[in-house]
Structure formats: structure tokens, C-alpha cells
Tab-separated table of C-alpha atoms and ligand atoms in Angstrom:
chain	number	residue	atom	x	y	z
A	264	UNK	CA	47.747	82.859	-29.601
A	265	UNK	CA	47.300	82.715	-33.224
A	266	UNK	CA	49.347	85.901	-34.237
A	267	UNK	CA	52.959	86.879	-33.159
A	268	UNK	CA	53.597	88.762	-30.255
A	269	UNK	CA	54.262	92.346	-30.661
A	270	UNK	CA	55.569	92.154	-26.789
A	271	UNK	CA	59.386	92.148	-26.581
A	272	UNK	CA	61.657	89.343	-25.705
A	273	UNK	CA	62.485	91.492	-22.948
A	274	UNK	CA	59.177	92.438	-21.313
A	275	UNK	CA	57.668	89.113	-21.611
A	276	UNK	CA	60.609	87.542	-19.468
A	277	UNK	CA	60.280	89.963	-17.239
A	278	UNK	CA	56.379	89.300	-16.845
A	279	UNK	CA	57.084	85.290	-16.576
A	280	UNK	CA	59.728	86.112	-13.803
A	281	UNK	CA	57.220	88.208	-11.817
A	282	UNK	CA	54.567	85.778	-12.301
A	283	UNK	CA	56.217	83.407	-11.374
A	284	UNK	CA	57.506	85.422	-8.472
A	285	UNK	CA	54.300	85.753	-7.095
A	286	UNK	CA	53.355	82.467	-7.029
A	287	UNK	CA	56.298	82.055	-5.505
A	288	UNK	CA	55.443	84.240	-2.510
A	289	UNK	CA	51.771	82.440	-2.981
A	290	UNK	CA	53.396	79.128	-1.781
A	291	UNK	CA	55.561	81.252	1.171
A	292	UNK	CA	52.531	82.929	2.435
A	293	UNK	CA	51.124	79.409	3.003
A	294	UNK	CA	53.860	77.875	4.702
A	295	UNK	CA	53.657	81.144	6.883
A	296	UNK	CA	50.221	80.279	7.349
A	297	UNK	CA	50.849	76.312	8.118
A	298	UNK	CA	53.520	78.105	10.844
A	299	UNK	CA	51.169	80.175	12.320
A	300	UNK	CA	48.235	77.855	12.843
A	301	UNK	CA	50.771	75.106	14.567
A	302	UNK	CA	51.861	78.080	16.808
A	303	UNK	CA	48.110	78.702	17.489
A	304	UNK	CA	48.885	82.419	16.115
A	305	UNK	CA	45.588	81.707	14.597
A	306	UNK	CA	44.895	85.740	13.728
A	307	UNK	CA	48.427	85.633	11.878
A	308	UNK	CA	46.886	81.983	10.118
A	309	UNK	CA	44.157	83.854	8.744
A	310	UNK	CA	46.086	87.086	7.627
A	311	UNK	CA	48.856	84.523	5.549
A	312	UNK	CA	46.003	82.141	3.982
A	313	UNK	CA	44.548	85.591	2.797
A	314	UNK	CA	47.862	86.994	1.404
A	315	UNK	CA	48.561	83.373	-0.340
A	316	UNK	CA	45.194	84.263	-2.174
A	317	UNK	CA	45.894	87.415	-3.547
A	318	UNK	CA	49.465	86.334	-4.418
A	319	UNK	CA	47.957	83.849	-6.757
A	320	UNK	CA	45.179	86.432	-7.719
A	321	UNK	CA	48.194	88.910	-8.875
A	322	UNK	CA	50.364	85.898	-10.963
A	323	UNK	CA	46.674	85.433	-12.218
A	324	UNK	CA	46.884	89.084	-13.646
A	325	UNK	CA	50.032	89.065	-15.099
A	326	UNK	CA	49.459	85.795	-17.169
A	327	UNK	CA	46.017	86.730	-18.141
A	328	UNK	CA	48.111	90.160	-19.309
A	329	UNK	CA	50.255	87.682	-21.593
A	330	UNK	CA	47.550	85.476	-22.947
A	331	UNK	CA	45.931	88.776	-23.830
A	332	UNK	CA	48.415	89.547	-26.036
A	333	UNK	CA	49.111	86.561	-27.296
A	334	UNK	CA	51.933	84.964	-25.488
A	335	UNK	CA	51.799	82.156	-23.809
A	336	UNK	CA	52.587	82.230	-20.067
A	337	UNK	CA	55.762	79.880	-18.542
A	338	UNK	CA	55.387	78.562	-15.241
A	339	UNK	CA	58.545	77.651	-13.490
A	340	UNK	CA	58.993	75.461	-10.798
A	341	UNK	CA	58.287	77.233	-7.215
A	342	UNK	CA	60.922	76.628	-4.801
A	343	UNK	CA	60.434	74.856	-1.585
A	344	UNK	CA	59.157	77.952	0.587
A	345	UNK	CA	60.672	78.394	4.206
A	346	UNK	CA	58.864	75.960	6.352
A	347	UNK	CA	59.764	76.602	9.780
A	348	UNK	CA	60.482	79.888	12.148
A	349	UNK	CA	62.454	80.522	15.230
A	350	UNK	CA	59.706	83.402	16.209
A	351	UNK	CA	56.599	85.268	15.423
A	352	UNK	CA	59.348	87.503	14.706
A	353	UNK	CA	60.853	85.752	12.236
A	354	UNK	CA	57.980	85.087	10.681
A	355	UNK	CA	56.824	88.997	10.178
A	356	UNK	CA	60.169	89.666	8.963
A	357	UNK	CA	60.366	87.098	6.343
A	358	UNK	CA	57.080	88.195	4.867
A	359	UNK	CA	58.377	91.617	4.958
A	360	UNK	CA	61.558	90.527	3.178
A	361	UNK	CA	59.287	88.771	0.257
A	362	UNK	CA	57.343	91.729	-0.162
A	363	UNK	CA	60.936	93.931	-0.258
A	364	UNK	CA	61.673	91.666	-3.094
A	365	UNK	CA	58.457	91.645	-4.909
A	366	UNK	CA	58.731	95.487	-4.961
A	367	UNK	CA	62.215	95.113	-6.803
A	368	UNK	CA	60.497	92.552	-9.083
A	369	UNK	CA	58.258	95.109	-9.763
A	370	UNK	CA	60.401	97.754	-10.156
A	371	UNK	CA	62.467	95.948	-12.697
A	372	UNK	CA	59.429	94.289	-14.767
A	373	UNK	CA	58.301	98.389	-14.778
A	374	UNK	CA	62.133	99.682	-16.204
A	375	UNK	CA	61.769	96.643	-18.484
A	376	UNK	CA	58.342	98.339	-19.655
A	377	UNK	CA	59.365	101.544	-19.709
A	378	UNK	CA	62.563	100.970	-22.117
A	379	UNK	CA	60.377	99.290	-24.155
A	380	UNK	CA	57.903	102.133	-24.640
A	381	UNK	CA	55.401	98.608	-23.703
A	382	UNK	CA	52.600	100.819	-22.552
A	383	UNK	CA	50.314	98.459	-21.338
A	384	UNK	CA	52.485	96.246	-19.750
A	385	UNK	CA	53.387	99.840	-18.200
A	386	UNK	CA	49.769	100.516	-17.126
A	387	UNK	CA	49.738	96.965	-15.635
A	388	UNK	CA	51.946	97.847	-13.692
A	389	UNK	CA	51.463	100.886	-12.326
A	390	UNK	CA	48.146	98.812	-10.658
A	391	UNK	CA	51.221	96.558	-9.009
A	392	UNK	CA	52.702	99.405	-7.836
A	393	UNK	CA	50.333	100.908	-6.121
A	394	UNK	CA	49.881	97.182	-4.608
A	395	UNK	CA	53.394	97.068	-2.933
A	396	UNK	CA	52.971	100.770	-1.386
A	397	UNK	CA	49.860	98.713	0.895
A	398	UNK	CA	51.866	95.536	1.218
A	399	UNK	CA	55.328	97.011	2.371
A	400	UNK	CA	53.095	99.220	4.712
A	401	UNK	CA	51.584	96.177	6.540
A	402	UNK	CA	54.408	94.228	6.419
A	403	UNK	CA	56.051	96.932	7.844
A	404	UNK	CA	53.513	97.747	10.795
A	405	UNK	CA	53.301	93.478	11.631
A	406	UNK	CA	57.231	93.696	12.453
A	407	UNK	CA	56.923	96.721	14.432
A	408	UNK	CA	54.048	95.352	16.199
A	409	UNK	CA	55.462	92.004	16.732
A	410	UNK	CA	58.754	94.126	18.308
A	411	UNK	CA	56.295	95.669	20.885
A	412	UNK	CA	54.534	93.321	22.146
A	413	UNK	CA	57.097	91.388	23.982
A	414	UNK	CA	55.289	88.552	26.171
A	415	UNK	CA	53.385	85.457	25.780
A	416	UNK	CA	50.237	87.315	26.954
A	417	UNK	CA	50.984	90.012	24.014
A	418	UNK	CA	51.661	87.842	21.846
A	419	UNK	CA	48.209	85.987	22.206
A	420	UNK	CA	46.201	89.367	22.164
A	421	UNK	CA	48.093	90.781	19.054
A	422	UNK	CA	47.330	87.687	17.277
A	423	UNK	CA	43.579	87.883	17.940
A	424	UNK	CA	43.255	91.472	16.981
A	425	UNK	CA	46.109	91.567	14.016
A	426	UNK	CA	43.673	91.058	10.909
A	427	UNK	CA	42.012	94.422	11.819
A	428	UNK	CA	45.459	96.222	13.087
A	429	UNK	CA	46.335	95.598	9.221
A	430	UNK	CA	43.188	96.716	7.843
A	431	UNK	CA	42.953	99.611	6.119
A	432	UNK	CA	40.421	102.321	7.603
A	433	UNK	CA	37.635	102.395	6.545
A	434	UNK	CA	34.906	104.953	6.244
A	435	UNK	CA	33.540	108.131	3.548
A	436	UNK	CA	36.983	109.690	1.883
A	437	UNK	CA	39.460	107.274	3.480
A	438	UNK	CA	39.932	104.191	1.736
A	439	UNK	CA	41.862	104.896	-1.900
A	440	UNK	CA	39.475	102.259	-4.072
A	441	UNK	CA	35.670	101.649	-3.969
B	631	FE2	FE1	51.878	90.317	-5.125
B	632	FE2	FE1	52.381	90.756	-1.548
């Protein structure tokens, strides 16, 4: 950072809040995790460890987006996440709650962006975009599919085939990257 920053005062709060937003949801998606793996949802365990990961993989694009142009990330303090859940549920819902929030963070980082005319902080986040389209679609199918199956015994085979329920299809012409 040896030059000033020709990002706004604007965009690069923005870009802080969201990174620190998804470290935020980082820290959730373990808890969720922890949850899980005391419930013996052990499928569900896996699925949240692997979301905490590419929460902290996306923060990890946004600040390397700042140091690139010469700001200096913040990192805030991250809230206690929620620790405990009445259901699986409960649990499905809150993650699809985050993500319903990480879309407006999104949204509003992007608007920040686009008043700005900051074109690559635009371009940065039209990958992040594209990101929340998957995420609310998942988070989206795990509540619906935690609302059908409505027993213990559908509860324990939904958890041990929810990883590849999630999964996007794969195969020539379907999958969007690769
Ligand atoms: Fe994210
Ligand atoms: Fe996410």
C-alpha cells in the first residue's frame, strides 16, 4: 500500500462490511456444523464445515481485492454465531436466512460499485453474484427437503444422502464452470 487509493470511501466500506460479512457467516456455518455433528446429522456436519470453508475462501477474495488496490483490509469483530437449534429445521432455515442476507450484502456492495462507476470492484462482484444464485438455490432445496421428510427414520436417511441432494449435476454441458 504505498500509493493512495483511487477506490472510494464508499466502495471500500462497503467491501470491509461484506468481508467481514462473510466471515461472519464463516463462523455461523461452523456452529451449524458443531449442531449437526452433536445431533449425529453427520451428512448436514459435513455440508456446514464445507460452507464455513468457502465463506472464508470468499472474505479471502474480497480483501485480497483491497490489498490489490492498495487498501488495507479492516476486520471487525465477528459476532457470537447462533449456537444452538430447536430442529433440523431450524437449522436449514437459519442458513437460508444468512445466505438471504449475504445476497442483500451483495446487492448493496454491487449499487455501491455501480454509483461509483468502480468497475472492478463491479466485475468482482458480478463473480459473487453468480455465487448467491447456487447458494440461495441449496439453501432453498435443504428447507424444502427438511419439510418433507417428516420422521426420525427420514430424517436419518436425508442426512446420509444430503451432500449429493445439494450437488450440482454433473456431467458434459451441465455444470456452468469447468
Ligand atoms: Fe459467501
Ligand atoms: Fe454462502
Amino acid at each position: 500500500m504505498m500509493q493512495a487509493s483511487k477506490v472510494t470511501p464508499k466502495v471500500v466500506a462497503e467491501l470491509n462490511r461484506q468481508a467481514n460479512q462473510e466471515l461472519s457467516a464463516g463462523h455461523s456455518y461452523r456452529a451449524l456444523s458443531l449442531w449437526c455433528e452433536d445431533q449425529n446429522f453427520k451428512g448436514f456436519a459435513r455440508f456446514f464445515a464445507k460452507q464455513a470453508g468457502e465463506e472464508n475462501v470468499h472474505a479471502g477474495k474480497i480483501t485480497a481485492h483491497l490489498v490489490d488496490r492498495g487498501v488495507l483490509p479492516e476486520l471487525a469483530a465477528i459476532p457470537a454465531p447462533k449456537n444452538n437449534f430447536k430442529s433440523l429445521l431450524e437449522a436449514a432455515q437459519h442458513a437460508q436466512a444468512m445466505e438471504h442476507s449475504n445476497t442483500q450484502g451483495i446487492n448493496a456492495l454491487y449499487e455501491a460499485a455501480l454509483a461509483a462507476k468502480d468497475y472492478p470492484a463491479q466485475v468482482l462482484m458480478h463473480w459473487f453474484i453468480n455465487e448467491q444464485v447456487e447458494e440461495e438455490a441449496w439453501s432453498l432445496e435443504m428447507v424444502e427437503r427438511v419439510q418433507a421428510a417428516n420422521c426420525a427414520g427420514g430424517f436419518s436417511d436425508l442426512d446420509r444422502h444430503i451432500e449429493r441432494y445439494l450437488e450440482k449435476p454433473k456431467g458434459e454441458g451441465l455444470a456452468k464452470d469447468e
